[in-house]
PDB file of C-alpha atoms and ligand atoms in Angstrom:
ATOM      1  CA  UNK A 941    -113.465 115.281  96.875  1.00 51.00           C
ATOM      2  CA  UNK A 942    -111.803 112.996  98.753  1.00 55.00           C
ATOM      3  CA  UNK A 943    -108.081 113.480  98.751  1.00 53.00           C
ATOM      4  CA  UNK A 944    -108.214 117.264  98.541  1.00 63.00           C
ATOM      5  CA  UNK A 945    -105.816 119.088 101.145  1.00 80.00           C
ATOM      6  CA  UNK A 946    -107.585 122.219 102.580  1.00 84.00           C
ATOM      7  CA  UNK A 947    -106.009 125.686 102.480  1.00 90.00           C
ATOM      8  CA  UNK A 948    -105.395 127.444 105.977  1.00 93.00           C
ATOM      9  CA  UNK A 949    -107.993 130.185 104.619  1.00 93.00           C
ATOM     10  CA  UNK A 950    -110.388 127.311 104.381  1.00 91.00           C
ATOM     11  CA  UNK A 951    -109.625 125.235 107.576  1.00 93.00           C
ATOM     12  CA  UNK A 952    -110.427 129.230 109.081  1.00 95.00           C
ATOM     13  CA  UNK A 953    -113.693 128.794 106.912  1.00 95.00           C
ATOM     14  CA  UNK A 954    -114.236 125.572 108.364  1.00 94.00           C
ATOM     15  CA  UNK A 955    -113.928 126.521 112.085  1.00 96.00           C
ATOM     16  CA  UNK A 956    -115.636 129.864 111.495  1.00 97.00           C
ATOM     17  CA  UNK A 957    -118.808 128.632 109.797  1.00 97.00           C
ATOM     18  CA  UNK A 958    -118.604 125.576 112.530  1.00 97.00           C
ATOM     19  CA  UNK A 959    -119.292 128.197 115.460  1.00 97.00           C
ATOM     20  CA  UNK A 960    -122.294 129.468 113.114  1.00 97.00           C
ATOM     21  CA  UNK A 961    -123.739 126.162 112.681  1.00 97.00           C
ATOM     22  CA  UNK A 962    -123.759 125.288 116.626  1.00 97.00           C
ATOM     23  CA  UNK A 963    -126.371 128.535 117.244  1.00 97.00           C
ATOM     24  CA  UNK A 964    -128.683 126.864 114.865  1.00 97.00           C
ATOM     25  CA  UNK A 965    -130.597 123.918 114.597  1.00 97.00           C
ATOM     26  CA  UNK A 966    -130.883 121.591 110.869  1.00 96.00           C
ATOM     27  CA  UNK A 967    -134.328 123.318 110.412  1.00 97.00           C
ATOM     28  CA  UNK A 968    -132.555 126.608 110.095  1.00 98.00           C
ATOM     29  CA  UNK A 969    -129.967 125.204 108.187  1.00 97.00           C
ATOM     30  CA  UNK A 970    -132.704 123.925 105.632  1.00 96.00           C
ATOM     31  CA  UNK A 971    -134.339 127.169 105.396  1.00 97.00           C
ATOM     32  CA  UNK A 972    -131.299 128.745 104.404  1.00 97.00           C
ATOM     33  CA  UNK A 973    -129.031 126.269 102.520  1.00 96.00           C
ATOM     34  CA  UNK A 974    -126.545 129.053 100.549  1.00 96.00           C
ATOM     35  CA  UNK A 975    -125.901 131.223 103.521  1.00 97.00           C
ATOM     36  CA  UNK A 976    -123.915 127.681 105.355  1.00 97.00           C
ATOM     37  CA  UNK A 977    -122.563 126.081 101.524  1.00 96.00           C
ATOM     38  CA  UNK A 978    -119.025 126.440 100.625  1.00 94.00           C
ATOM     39  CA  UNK A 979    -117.987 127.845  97.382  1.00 93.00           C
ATOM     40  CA  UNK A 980    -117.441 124.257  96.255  1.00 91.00           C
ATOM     41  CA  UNK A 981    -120.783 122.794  96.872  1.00 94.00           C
ATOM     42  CA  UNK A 982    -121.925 125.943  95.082  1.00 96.00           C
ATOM     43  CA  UNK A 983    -120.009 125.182  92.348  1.00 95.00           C
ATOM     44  CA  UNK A 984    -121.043 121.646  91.875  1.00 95.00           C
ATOM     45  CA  UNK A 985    -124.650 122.526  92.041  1.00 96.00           C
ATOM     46  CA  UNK A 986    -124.024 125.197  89.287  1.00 96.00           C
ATOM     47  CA  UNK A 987    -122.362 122.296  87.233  1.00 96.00           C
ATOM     48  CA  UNK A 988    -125.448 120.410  88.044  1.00 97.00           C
ATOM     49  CA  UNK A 989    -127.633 122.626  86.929  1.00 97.00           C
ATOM     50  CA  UNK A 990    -125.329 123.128  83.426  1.00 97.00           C
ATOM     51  CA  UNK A 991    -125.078 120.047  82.577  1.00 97.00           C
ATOM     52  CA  UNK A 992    -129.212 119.174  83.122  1.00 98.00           C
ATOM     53  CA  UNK A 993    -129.837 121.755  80.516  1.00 97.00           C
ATOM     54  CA  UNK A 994    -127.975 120.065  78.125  1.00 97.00           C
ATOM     55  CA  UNK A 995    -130.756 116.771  78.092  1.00 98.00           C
ATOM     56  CA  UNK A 996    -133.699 118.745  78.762  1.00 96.00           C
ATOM     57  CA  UNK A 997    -134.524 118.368  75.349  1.00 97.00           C
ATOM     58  CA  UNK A 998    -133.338 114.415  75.127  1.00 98.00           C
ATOM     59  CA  UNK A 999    -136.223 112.093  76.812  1.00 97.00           C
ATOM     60  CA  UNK A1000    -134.442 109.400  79.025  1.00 97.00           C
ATOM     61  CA  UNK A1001    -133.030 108.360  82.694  1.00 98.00           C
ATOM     62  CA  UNK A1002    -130.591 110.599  84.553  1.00 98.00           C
ATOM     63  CA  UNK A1003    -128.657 107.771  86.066  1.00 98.00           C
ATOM     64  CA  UNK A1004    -125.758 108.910  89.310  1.00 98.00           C
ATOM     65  CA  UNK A1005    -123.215 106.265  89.456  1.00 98.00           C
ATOM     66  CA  UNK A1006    -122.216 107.198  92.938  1.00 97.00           C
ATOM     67  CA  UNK A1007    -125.183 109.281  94.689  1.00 98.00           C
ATOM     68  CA  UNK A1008    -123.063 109.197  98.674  1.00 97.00           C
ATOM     69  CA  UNK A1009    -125.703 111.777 100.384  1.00 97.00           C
ATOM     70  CA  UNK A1010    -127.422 112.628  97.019  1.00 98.00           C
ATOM     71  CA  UNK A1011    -126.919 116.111  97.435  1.00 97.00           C
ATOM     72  CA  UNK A1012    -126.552 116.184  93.056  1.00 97.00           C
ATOM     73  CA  UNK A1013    -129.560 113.451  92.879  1.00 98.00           C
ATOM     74  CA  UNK A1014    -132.027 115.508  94.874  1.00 98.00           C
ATOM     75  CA  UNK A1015    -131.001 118.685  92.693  1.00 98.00           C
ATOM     76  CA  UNK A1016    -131.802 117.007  89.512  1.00 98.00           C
ATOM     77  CA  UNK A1017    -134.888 115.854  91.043  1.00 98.00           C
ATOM     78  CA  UNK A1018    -135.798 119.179  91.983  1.00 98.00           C
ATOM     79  CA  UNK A1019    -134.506 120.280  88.155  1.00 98.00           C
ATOM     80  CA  UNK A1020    -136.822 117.925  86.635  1.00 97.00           C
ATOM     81  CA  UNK A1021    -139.886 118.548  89.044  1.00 97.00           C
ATOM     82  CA  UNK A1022    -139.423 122.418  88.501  1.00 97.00           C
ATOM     83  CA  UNK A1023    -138.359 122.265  84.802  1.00 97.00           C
ATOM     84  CA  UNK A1024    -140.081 119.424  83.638  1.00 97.00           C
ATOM     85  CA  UNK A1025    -142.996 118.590  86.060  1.00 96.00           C
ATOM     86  CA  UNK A1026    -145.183 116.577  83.261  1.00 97.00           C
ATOM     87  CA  UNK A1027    -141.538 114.334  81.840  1.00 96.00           C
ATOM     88  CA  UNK A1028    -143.260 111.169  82.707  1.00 95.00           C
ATOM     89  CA  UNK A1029    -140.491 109.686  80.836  1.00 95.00           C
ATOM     90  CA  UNK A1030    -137.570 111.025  82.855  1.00 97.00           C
ATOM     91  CA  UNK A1031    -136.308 108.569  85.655  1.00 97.00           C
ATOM     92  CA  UNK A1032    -133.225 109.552  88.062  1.00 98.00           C
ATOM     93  CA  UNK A1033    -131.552 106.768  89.200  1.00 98.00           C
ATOM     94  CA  UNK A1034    -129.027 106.639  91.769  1.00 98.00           C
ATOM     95  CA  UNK A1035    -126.304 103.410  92.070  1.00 98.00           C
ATOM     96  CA  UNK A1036    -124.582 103.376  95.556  1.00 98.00           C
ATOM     97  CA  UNK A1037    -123.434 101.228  97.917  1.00 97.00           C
ATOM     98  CA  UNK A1038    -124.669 103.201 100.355  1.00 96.00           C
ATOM     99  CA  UNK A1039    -121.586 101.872 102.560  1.00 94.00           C
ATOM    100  CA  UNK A1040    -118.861 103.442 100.485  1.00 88.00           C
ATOM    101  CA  UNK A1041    -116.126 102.979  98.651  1.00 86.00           C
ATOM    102  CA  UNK A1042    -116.397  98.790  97.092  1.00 85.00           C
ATOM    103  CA  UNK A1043    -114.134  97.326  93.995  1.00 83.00           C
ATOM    104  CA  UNK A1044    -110.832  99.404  94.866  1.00 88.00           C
ATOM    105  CA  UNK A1045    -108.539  98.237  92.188  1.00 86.00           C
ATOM    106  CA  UNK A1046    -105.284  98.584  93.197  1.00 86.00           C
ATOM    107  CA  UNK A1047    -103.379  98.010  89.777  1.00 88.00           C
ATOM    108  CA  UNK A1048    -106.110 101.348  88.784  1.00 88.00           C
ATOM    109  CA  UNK A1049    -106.844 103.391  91.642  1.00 84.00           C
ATOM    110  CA  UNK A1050    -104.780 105.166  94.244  1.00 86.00           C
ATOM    111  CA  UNK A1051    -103.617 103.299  96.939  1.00 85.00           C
ATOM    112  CA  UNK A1052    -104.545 105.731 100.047  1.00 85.00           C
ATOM    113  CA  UNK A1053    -107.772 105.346  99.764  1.00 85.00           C
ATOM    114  CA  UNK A1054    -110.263 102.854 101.864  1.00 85.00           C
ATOM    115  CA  UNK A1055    -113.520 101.542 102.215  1.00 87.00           C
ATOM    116  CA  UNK A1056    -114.956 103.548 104.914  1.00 87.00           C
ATOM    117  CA  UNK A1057    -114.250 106.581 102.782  1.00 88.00           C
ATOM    118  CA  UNK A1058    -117.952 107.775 101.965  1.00 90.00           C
ATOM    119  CA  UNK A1059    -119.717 105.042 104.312  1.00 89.00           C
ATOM    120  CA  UNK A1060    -121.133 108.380 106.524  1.00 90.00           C
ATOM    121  CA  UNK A1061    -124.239 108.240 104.738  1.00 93.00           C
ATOM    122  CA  UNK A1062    -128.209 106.848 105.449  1.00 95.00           C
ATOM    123  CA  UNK A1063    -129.560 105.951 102.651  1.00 97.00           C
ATOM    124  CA  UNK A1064    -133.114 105.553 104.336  1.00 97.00           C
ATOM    125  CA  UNK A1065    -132.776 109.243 104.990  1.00 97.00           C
ATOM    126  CA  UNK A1066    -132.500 109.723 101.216  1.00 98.00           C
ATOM    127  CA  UNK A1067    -135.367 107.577 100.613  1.00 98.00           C
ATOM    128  CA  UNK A1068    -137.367 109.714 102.706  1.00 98.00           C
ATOM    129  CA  UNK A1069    -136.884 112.914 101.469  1.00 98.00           C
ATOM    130  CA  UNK A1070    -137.439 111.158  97.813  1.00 98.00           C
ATOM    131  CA  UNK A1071    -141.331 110.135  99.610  1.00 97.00           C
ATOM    132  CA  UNK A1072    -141.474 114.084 100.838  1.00 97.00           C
ATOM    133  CA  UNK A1073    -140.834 115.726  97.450  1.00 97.00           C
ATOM    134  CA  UNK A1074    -143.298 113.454  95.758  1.00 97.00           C
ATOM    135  CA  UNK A1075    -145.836 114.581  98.011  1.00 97.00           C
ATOM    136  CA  UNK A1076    -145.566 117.751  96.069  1.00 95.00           C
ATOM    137  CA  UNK A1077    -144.514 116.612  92.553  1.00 96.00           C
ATOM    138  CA  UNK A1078    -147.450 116.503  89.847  1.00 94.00           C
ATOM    139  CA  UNK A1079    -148.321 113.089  88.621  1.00 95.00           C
ATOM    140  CA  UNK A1080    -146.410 111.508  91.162  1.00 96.00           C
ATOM    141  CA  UNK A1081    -148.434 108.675  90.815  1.00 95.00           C
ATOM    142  CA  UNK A1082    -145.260 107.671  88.197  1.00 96.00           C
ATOM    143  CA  UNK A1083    -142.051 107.306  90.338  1.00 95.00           C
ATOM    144  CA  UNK A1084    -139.335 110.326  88.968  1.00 97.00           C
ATOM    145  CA  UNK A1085    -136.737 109.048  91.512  1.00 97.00           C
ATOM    146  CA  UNK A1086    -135.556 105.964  92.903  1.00 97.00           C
ATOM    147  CA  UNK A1087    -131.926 104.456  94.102  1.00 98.00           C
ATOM    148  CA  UNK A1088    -130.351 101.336  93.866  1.00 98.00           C
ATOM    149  CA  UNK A1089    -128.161 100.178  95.835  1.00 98.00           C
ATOM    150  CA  UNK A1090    -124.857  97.399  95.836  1.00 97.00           C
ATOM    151  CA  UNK A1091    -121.906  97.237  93.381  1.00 96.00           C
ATOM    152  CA  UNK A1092    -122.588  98.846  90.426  1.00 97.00           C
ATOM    153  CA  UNK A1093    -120.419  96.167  88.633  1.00 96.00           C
ATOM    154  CA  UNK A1094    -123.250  93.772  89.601  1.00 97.00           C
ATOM    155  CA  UNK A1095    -126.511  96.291  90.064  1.00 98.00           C
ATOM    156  CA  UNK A1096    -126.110  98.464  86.481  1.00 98.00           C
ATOM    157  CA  UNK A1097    -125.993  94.691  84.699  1.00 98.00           C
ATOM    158  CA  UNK A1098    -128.856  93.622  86.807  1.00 98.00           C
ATOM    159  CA  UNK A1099    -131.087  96.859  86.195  1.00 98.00           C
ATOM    160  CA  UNK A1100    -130.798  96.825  82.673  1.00 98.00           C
ATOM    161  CA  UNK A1101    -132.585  93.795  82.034  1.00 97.00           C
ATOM    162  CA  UNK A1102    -135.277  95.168  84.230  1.00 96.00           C
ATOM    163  CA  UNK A1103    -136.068  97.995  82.353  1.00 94.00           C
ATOM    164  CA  UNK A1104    -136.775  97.027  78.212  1.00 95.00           C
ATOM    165  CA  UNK A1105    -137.855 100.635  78.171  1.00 95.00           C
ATOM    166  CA  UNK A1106    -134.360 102.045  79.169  1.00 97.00           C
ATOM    167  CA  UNK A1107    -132.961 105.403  77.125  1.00 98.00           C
ATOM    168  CA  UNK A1108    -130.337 107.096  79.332  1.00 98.00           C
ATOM    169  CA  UNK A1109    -130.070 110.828  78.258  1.00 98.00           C
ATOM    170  CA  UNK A1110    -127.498 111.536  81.144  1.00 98.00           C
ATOM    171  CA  UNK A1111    -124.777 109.049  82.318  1.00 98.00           C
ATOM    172  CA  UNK A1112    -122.916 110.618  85.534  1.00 98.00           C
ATOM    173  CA  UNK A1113    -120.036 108.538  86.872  1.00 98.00           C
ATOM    174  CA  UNK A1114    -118.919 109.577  89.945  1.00 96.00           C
ATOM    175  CA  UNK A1115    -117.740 106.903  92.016  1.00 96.00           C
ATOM    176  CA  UNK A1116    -114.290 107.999  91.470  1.00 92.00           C
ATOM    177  CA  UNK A1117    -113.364 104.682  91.047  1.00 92.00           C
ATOM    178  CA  UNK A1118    -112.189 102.558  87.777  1.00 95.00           C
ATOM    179  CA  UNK A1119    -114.244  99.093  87.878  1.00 95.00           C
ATOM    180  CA  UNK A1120    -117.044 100.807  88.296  1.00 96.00           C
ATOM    181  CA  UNK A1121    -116.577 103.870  86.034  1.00 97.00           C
ATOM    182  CA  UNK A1122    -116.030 100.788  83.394  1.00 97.00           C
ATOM    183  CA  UNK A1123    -118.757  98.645  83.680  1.00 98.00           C
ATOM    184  CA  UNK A1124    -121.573 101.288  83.905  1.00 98.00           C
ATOM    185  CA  UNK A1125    -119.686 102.935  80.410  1.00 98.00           C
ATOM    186  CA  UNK A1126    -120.156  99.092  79.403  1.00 98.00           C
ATOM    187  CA  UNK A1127    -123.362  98.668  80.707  1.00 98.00           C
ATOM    188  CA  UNK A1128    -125.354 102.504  79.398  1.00 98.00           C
ATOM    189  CA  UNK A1129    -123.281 103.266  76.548  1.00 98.00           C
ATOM    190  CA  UNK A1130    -125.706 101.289  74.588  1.00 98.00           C
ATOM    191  CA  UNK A1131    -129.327 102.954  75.755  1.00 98.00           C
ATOM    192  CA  UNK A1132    -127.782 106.297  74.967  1.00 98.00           C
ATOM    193  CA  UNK A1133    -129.291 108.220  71.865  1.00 98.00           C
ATOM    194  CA  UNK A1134    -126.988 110.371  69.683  1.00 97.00           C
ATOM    195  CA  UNK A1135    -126.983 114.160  71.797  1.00 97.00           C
ATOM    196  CA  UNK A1136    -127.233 112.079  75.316  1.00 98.00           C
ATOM    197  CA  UNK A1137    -124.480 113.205  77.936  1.00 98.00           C
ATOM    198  CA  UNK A1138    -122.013 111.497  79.835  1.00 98.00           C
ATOM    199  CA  UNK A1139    -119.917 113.138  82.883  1.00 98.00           C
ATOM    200  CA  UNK A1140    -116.993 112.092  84.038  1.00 97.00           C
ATOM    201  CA  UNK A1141    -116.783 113.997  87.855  1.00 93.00           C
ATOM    202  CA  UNK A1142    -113.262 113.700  87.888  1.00 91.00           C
ATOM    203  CA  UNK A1143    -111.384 113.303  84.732  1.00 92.00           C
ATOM    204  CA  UNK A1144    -108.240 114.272  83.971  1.00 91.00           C
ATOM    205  CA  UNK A1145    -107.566 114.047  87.872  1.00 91.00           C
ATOM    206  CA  UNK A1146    -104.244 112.517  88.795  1.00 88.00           C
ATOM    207  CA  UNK A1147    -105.130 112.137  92.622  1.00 87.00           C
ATOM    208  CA  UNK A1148    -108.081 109.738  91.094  1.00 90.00           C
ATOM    209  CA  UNK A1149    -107.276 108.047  87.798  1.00 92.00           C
ATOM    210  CA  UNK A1150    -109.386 105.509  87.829  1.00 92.00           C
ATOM    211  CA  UNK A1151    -112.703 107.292  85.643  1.00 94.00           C
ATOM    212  CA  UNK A1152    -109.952 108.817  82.648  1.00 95.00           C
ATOM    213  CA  UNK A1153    -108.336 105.083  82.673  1.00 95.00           C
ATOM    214  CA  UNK A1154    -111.605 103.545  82.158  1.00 96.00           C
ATOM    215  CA  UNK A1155    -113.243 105.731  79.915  1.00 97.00           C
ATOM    216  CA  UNK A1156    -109.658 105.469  77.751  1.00 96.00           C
ATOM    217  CA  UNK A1157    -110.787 101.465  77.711  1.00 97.00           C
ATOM    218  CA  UNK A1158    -114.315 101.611  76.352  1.00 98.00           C
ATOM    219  CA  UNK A1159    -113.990 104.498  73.838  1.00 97.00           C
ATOM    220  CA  UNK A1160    -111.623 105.265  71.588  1.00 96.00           C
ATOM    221  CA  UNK A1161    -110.432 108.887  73.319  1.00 95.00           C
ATOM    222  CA  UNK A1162    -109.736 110.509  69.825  1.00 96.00           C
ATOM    223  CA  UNK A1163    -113.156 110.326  68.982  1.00 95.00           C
ATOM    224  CA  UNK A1164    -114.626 111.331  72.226  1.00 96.00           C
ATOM    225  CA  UNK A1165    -115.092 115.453  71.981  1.00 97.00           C
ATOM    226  CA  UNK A1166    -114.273 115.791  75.902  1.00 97.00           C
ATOM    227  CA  UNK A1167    -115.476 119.112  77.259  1.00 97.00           C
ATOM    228  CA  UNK A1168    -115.126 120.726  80.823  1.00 95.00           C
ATOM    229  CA  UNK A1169    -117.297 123.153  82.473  1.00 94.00           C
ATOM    230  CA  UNK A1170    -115.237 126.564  82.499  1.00 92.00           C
ATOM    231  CA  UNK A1171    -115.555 126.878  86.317  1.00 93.00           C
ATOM    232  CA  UNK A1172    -115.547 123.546  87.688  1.00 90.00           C
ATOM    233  CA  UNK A1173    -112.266 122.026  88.561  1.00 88.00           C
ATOM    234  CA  UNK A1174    -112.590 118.500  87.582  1.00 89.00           C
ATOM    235  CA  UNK A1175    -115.663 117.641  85.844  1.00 93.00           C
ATOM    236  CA  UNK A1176    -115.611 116.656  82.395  1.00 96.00           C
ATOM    237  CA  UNK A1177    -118.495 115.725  79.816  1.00 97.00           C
ATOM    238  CA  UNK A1178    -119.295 114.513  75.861  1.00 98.00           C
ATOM    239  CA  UNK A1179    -122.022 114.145  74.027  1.00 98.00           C
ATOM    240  CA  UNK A1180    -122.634 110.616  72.672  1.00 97.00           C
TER     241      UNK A1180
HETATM  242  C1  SAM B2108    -117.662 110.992  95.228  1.00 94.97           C
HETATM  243  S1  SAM B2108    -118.948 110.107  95.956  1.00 94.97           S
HETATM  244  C2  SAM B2108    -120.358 110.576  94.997  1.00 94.97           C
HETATM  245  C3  SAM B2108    -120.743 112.014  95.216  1.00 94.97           C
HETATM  246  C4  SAM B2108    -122.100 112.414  94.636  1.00 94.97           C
HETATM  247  N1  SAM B2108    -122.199 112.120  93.223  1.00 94.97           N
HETATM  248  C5  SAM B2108    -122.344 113.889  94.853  1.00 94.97           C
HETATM  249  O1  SAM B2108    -122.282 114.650  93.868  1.00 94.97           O
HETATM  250  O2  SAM B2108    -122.564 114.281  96.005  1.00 94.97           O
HETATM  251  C6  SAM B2108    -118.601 108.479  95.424  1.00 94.97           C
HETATM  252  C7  SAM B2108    -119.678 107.459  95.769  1.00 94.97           C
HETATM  253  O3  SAM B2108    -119.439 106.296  94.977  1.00 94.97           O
HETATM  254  C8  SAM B2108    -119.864 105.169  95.714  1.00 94.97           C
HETATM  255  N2  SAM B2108    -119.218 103.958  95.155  1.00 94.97           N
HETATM  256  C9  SAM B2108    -117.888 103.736  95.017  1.00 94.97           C
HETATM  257  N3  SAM B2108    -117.685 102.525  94.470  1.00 94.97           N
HETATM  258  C10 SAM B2108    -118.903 101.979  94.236  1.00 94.97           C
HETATM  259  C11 SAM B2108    -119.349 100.756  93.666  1.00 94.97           C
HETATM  260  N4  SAM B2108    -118.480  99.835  93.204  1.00 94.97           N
HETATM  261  N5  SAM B2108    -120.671 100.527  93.584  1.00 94.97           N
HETATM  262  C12 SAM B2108    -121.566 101.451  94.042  1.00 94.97           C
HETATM  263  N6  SAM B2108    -121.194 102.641  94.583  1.00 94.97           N
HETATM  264  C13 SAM B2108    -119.888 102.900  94.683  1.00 94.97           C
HETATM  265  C14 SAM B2108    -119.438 105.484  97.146  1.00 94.97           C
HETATM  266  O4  SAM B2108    -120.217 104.745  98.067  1.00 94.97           O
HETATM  267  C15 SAM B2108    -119.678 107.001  97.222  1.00 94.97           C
HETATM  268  O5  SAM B2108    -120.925 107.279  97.823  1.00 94.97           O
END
């Protein structure tokens, strides 16, 4: 969330759990993930973990249309390795930049934001801990997970004509943003199968109208069954 204004409680969150964090080291903080997350990373991952069992049963690609430090990626990696281990025919594929915001419209999407908004990431880093977990994975001689990275308005046209095998069973569009929200609708609707999922992260979200304005474009909203997730503030979702 990039526009959200914190509480006072939560700025005292911030600076309490920020004296925590400099007695410990990242190995400690890896050991123990939950006891340093915030209620709302703990809410996304139970959205996460939602939403994945509504394609377990749907073969296909998870593909993240806006991965930033792949904090969701890695969890549906983890998903499929734990829930799934022998789904040779589940791929996760994440579409970033890796730099950040790219394609701000500003007819479509709000005007004070920038493009060095969600450039603090590595995406070698991700890469990495992909390589680590597929150590461990069974028959990871078959990639699960793999990222691509550029403009989605250029990469999701680009991938599909690499992949003649392509089913997407989850479409997640999270770049916030409304050229790109647009032309990976344009771009997956198509390899989606009748049950498949797409999620909107934030739709219906006036600080970033750019996904609802797109998604009003490509599909005709009336016949879209738009669902949210009862505790999630801004995540939305319909079965093709
Ligand atoms: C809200 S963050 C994604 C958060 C992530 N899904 C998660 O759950 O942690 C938005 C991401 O979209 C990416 N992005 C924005 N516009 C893009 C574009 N045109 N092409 C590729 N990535 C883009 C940004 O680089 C940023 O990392």
């Amino acid at each position: 969330m990039t526009k959200r204004r914190l509480t006072e409680a939560e700025k005292a969150f911030a600076a309490k759990r920020a004296e925590v964090l400099d007695r410990v080291d990242a190995a400690y903080v890896a050991s123990a993930p939950f006891v340093f997350a915030d209620r709302i990373t703990v809410t996304a991952a139970l959205s996460r973990i939602e939403l994945f069992k509504k394609i377990q049963d749907i073969p296909g690609a998870i593909i993240e249309c806006g991965v930033y430090k792949a904090n969701s990626l890695m969890l549906y990696m983890h998903l499929s390795t734990i829930l799934e281990p022998y789904a040779i025919n589940r791929s996760i594929v994440g579409f970033d930049t890796f730099s950040g915001f790219t394609g701000i419209d500003p007819e479509h999407d709000p005007s004070d934001i920038n493009t060095s908004m969600f450039s603090d990431t590595d995406m070698s880093l991700i890469e990495q801990m992909i390589e680590a977990n597929d150590l461990v994975r069974p028959v990871n001689r078959i990639p699960r997970c793999e990222l691509v990275k550029g403009d989605i308005a250029r990469t999701a046209p680009e991938f599909v004509k690499t992949r003649p095998d392509l089913v997407v069973a989850m479409l997640i569009l999270d770049t916030d943003l409304y050229e790109s929200t647009k032309v990976a609708l344009e771009t997956f609707l198509p390899y989606m199968p009748k049950g498949a999922v797409v999620v909107l992260d934030e739709v219906a979200y006036r600080n970033f109208p750019g996904e609802t304005k797109a998604l009003r474009e490509v599909l005709d909203l009336n016949k879209v069954e738009l669902k949210r997730l009862p505790f999630d503030a801004a995540a939305g979702y319909f079965h093709v």
